[in-house]
Amino acid sequence: MAKSIQVEQGDITTYQVDAIVNAANTTLMGGGGVDGAIHRAAGPALYAACEQFHGCPTGEARITPGFKLPAKYIIHTPGPIWRGGQNGEPELLVASYCNSLKLAEHYHCRTVAFPSISTGVYAFPVERAAQIAIKTIREFLANSHWVQQVIMVAFDPATKAAYQKALLT
Ligand code: AR6
């Protein structure tokens, strides 16, 4: 199977892939946005599994089962909070994508779905985030063994357009 990056609009909690990524916070104990949607859909066992980690630093990633989700695994990564762009935000966003993909590779995942990390509550400008995400995923796929297909799942048309544009550059 050829490696690919796809951009789609949808609800990431419905994706039947090996792993979906959660745009979490450093407590890993749930929140709003996509994090809230994933916790609601996966059920309370996810909360109990996340408790064991005692949090996660920004840019790192942790893995749990998917529980009630169609996805086999959930990879949780706290992306950076945008504070003007001079505080390491781009590098931390690269780290979130990279460390999530490394975990997916380690767990032999072939298909991985990402939400638009940090561009909701965390206010990272979406055009810039999309360029960073696509570049990081491309570089990772060039050397991956297990990971074959990465799907960027946008929740709204403007986010989808930003990732489609990044895919063409
Ligand atoms: N499927 C795909 N994308 C979604 C879904 C969904 N079901 N729901 C929302 N999005 P955000 P962040 C999109 O705010 O900026 C949480 O409270 C959303 O429209 O979820 O990384 C955490 O606990 C946006 O495009 O994540 C943290 O405290 C994108 O997902 C904080 O928010 C990311 O928006 C993390 O903020």
CSV table of C-alpha atoms and ligand atoms in Angstrom, one decimal:
chain,number,residue,atom,x,y,z
A,1,MET,CA,0.0,0.0,0.0
A,2,ALA,CA,1.3,3.4,-1.0
A,3,LYS,CA,1.8,6.0,1.8
A,4,SER,CA,-0.6,8.9,1.8
A,5,ILE,CA,-1.8,12.0,3.6
A,6,GLN,CA,-5.5,12.8,3.3
A,7,VAL,CA,-7.5,15.8,4.4
A,8,GLU,CA,-11.2,15.2,5.3
A,9,GLN,CA,-14.0,17.0,7.1
A,10,GLY,CA,-15.6,14.9,9.9
A,11,ASP,CA,-15.9,13.8,13.5
A,12,ILE,CA,-12.7,12.1,14.5
A,13,THR,CA,-14.5,10.0,17.2
A,14,THR,CA,-16.2,8.0,14.4
A,15,TYR,CA,-13.0,7.0,12.6
A,16,GLN,CA,-12.2,3.3,12.4
A,17,VAL,CA,-8.4,3.5,12.2
A,18,ASP,CA,-5.6,2.0,14.2
A,19,ALA,CA,-5.1,5.3,16.2
A,20,ILE,CA,-6.8,8.6,16.6
A,21,VAL,CA,-4.9,11.5,18.2
A,22,ASN,CA,-6.4,13.6,20.9
A,23,ALA,CA,-5.6,17.3,21.3
A,24,ALA,CA,-5.3,17.0,25.0
A,25,ASN,CA,-4.0,19.3,27.8
A,26,THR,CA,-1.1,18.6,30.2
A,27,THR,CA,-3.4,17.0,32.8
A,28,LEU,CA,-4.7,14.4,30.3
A,29,MET,CA,-7.9,14.5,32.4
A,30,GLY,CA,-10.2,15.7,29.6
A,31,GLY,CA,-11.6,19.1,28.7
A,32,GLY,CA,-13.6,20.7,25.9
A,33,GLY,CA,-13.3,20.5,22.1
A,34,VAL,CA,-12.1,17.3,20.5
A,35,ASP,CA,-10.8,16.1,23.9
A,36,GLY,CA,-14.3,16.3,25.4
A,37,ALA,CA,-15.8,14.6,22.4
A,38,ILE,CA,-13.2,11.7,22.6
A,39,HIS,CA,-13.8,11.2,26.3
A,40,ARG,CA,-17.6,11.1,25.9
A,41,ALA,CA,-17.4,8.6,23.0
A,42,ALA,CA,-14.7,6.4,24.6
A,43,GLY,CA,-16.5,6.1,27.9
A,44,PRO,CA,-15.3,6.4,31.6
A,45,ALA,CA,-12.6,3.7,31.2
A,46,LEU,CA,-10.6,6.3,29.3
A,47,TYR,CA,-10.5,8.7,32.2
A,48,ALA,CA,-9.3,5.9,34.5
A,49,ALA,CA,-6.5,4.9,32.0
A,50,CYS,CA,-5.4,8.6,31.6
A,51,GLU,CA,-5.2,9.0,35.4
A,52,GLN,CA,-2.3,6.5,35.5
A,53,PHE,CA,0.0,8.9,33.5
A,54,HIS,CA,-0.1,11.7,36.1
A,55,GLY,CA,-0.1,14.2,33.3
A,56,CYS,CA,2.0,14.8,30.1
A,57,PRO,CA,4.3,17.7,29.2
A,58,THR,CA,3.4,19.8,26.2
A,59,GLY,CA,4.7,18.2,22.9
A,60,GLU,CA,5.0,14.7,24.4
A,61,ALA,CA,2.4,11.9,23.8
A,62,ARG,CA,0.9,9.0,25.6
A,63,ILE,CA,-1.2,6.0,24.3
A,64,THR,CA,-4.3,4.3,25.6
A,65,PRO,CA,-6.7,1.8,24.2
A,66,GLY,CA,-9.7,3.2,22.2
A,67,PHE,CA,-12.2,1.7,24.6
A,68,LYS,CA,-15.7,2.3,23.1
A,69,LEU,CA,-14.3,4.0,20.0
A,70,PRO,CA,-14.0,2.3,16.7
A,71,ALA,CA,-10.3,3.2,16.8
A,72,LYS,CA,-7.9,0.7,18.4
A,73,TYR,CA,-5.8,3.3,20.2
A,74,ILE,CA,-6.0,6.9,21.3
A,75,ILE,CA,-2.7,8.9,21.3
A,76,HIS,CA,-3.0,11.9,23.6
A,77,THR,CA,-0.8,14.9,23.0
A,78,PRO,CA,-1.0,18.4,24.6
A,79,GLY,CA,-0.2,20.9,21.9
A,80,PRO,CA,1.3,24.3,22.6
A,81,ILE,CA,-0.9,27.2,23.7
A,82,TRP,CA,-0.3,30.1,21.3
A,83,ARG,CA,1.3,33.1,23.1
A,84,GLY,CA,2.4,35.1,20.1
A,85,GLY,CA,4.7,32.6,18.5
A,86,GLN,CA,8.0,33.6,20.2
A,87,ASN,CA,7.7,31.0,23.0
A,88,GLY,CA,8.7,27.9,21.1
A,89,GLU,CA,5.1,27.2,19.9
A,90,PRO,CA,6.1,26.0,16.4
A,91,GLU,CA,8.8,23.6,17.7
A,92,LEU,CA,6.3,22.3,20.3
A,93,LEU,CA,3.7,21.7,17.6
A,94,VAL,CA,6.3,19.7,15.6
A,95,ALA,CA,7.0,17.7,18.7
A,96,SER,CA,3.3,16.9,19.2
A,97,TYR,CA,3.0,15.5,15.7
A,98,CYS,CA,6.3,13.8,15.7
A,99,ASN,CA,6.0,12.1,19.2
A,100,SER,CA,2.4,11.0,18.3
A,101,LEU,CA,3.6,9.4,15.1
A,102,LYS,CA,6.5,7.7,16.9
A,103,LEU,CA,4.1,6.1,19.3
A,104,ALA,CA,1.8,5.0,16.4
A,105,GLU,CA,4.9,3.4,14.7
A,106,HIS,CA,5.9,1.7,18.0
A,107,TYR,CA,2.4,0.2,18.3
A,108,HIS,CA,2.4,-0.9,14.6
A,109,CYS,CA,-0.4,1.4,13.5
A,110,ARG,CA,-1.0,1.6,9.8
A,111,THR,CA,-3.7,4.2,9.8
A,112,VAL,CA,-3.6,7.3,12.0
A,113,ALA,CA,-6.1,10.2,12.2
A,114,PHE,CA,-5.2,13.6,13.6
A,115,PRO,CA,-7.4,16.6,14.6
A,116,SER,CA,-6.0,20.1,14.0
A,117,ILE,CA,-3.9,20.2,17.2
A,118,SER,CA,-3.8,23.6,19.0
A,119,THR,CA,-5.9,25.5,16.6
A,120,GLY,CA,-9.1,25.6,18.7
A,121,VAL,CA,-9.0,26.7,22.4
A,122,TYR,CA,-5.2,27.0,22.1
A,123,ALA,CA,-5.5,29.6,19.3
A,124,PHE,CA,-2.5,28.5,17.2
A,125,PRO,CA,-3.1,30.2,13.7
A,126,VAL,CA,-4.5,27.5,11.6
A,127,GLU,CA,-2.6,28.3,8.3
A,128,ARG,CA,0.7,28.1,10.1
A,129,ALA,CA,-0.3,25.0,12.1
A,130,ALA,CA,-1.4,23.3,8.9
A,131,GLN,CA,2.0,23.9,7.2
A,132,ILE,CA,3.8,22.6,10.2
A,133,ALA,CA,1.6,19.5,10.5
A,134,ILE,CA,1.8,18.5,6.8
A,135,LYS,CA,5.6,19.0,6.7
A,136,THR,CA,6.1,17.0,9.9
A,137,ILE,CA,3.9,14.1,8.8
A,138,ARG,CA,5.5,14.1,5.3
A,139,GLU,CA,9.0,13.8,6.7
A,140,PHE,CA,7.9,11.1,9.1
A,141,LEU,CA,6.1,9.0,6.4
A,142,ALA,CA,9.3,9.1,4.3
A,143,ASN,CA,11.0,6.8,6.9
A,144,SER,CA,8.1,5.0,8.6
A,145,HIS,CA,7.8,1.2,8.4
A,146,TRP,CA,4.3,0.7,9.9
A,147,VAL,CA,2.5,4.0,9.5
A,148,GLN,CA,1.1,4.2,5.9
A,149,GLN,CA,-1.9,6.4,5.9
A,150,VAL,CA,-2.4,9.7,7.9
A,151,ILE,CA,-5.8,11.4,7.8
A,152,MET,CA,-6.1,15.0,8.9
A,153,VAL,CA,-9.7,15.3,10.2
A,154,ALA,CA,-11.0,18.9,10.1
A,155,PHE,CA,-14.2,19.7,12.0
A,156,ASP,CA,-15.1,22.8,9.9
A,157,PRO,CA,-14.6,23.9,6.3
A,158,ALA,CA,-12.1,26.7,7.0
A,159,THR,CA,-9.8,24.2,8.8
A,160,LYS,CA,-10.2,21.7,6.0
A,161,ALA,CA,-9.2,24.4,3.4
A,162,ALA,CA,-6.1,25.3,5.4
A,163,TYR,CA,-4.8,21.7,5.4
A,164,GLN,CA,-5.7,21.2,1.8
A,165,LYS,CA,-3.7,24.3,0.9
A,166,ALA,CA,-0.7,23.0,3.0
A,167,LEU,CA,-0.9,19.7,1.2
A,168,LEU,CA,-0.4,21.5,-2.2
A,169,THR,CA,2.7,23.4,-1.1
B,1,AR6,N1,-13.4,15.8,15.5
B,1,AR6,C1,-12.4,16.5,14.8
B,1,AR6,N2,-12.1,17.7,15.2
B,1,AR6,C2,-12.7,18.3,16.2
B,1,AR6,C3,-13.8,17.7,16.9
B,1,AR6,C4,-14.1,16.3,16.5
B,1,AR6,N3,-15.1,15.7,17.1
B,1,AR6,N4,-14.2,18.5,17.9
B,1,AR6,C5,-13.5,19.6,17.8
B,1,AR6,N5,-12.6,19.5,16.8
B,1,AR6,P1,-9.5,22.0,20.4
B,1,AR6,P2,-6.7,22.6,21.1
B,1,AR6,C6,-11.6,20.5,16.3
B,1,AR6,O1,-10.0,23.3,21.1
B,1,AR6,O2,-6.8,24.0,20.4
B,1,AR6,C7,-9.5,21.1,25.2
B,1,AR6,O3,-10.3,21.6,26.3
B,1,AR6,C8,-11.8,22.0,16.6
B,1,AR6,O4,-12.8,22.6,15.8
B,1,AR6,O5,-10.3,20.8,20.7
B,1,AR6,O6,-5.5,21.8,20.9
B,1,AR6,C9,-8.3,20.3,25.8
B,1,AR6,O7,-8.6,19.6,27.0
B,1,AR6,C10,-10.4,22.5,16.3
B,1,AR6,O8,-10.3,22.7,14.8
B,1,AR6,O9,-8.0,21.7,20.8
B,1,AR6,C11,-7.3,21.4,26.0
B,1,AR6,O10,-7.5,22.1,27.2
B,1,AR6,C12,-9.5,21.3,16.7
B,1,AR6,O11,-10.3,20.2,16.8
B,1,AR6,C13,-7.5,22.3,24.8
B,1,AR6,O12,-8.9,22.1,24.5
B,1,AR6,C14,-8.7,21.5,17.9
B,1,AR6,O13,-9.5,22.3,18.9
B,1,AR6,C15,-6.7,22.0,23.6
B,1,AR6,O14,-6.9,23.0,22.7
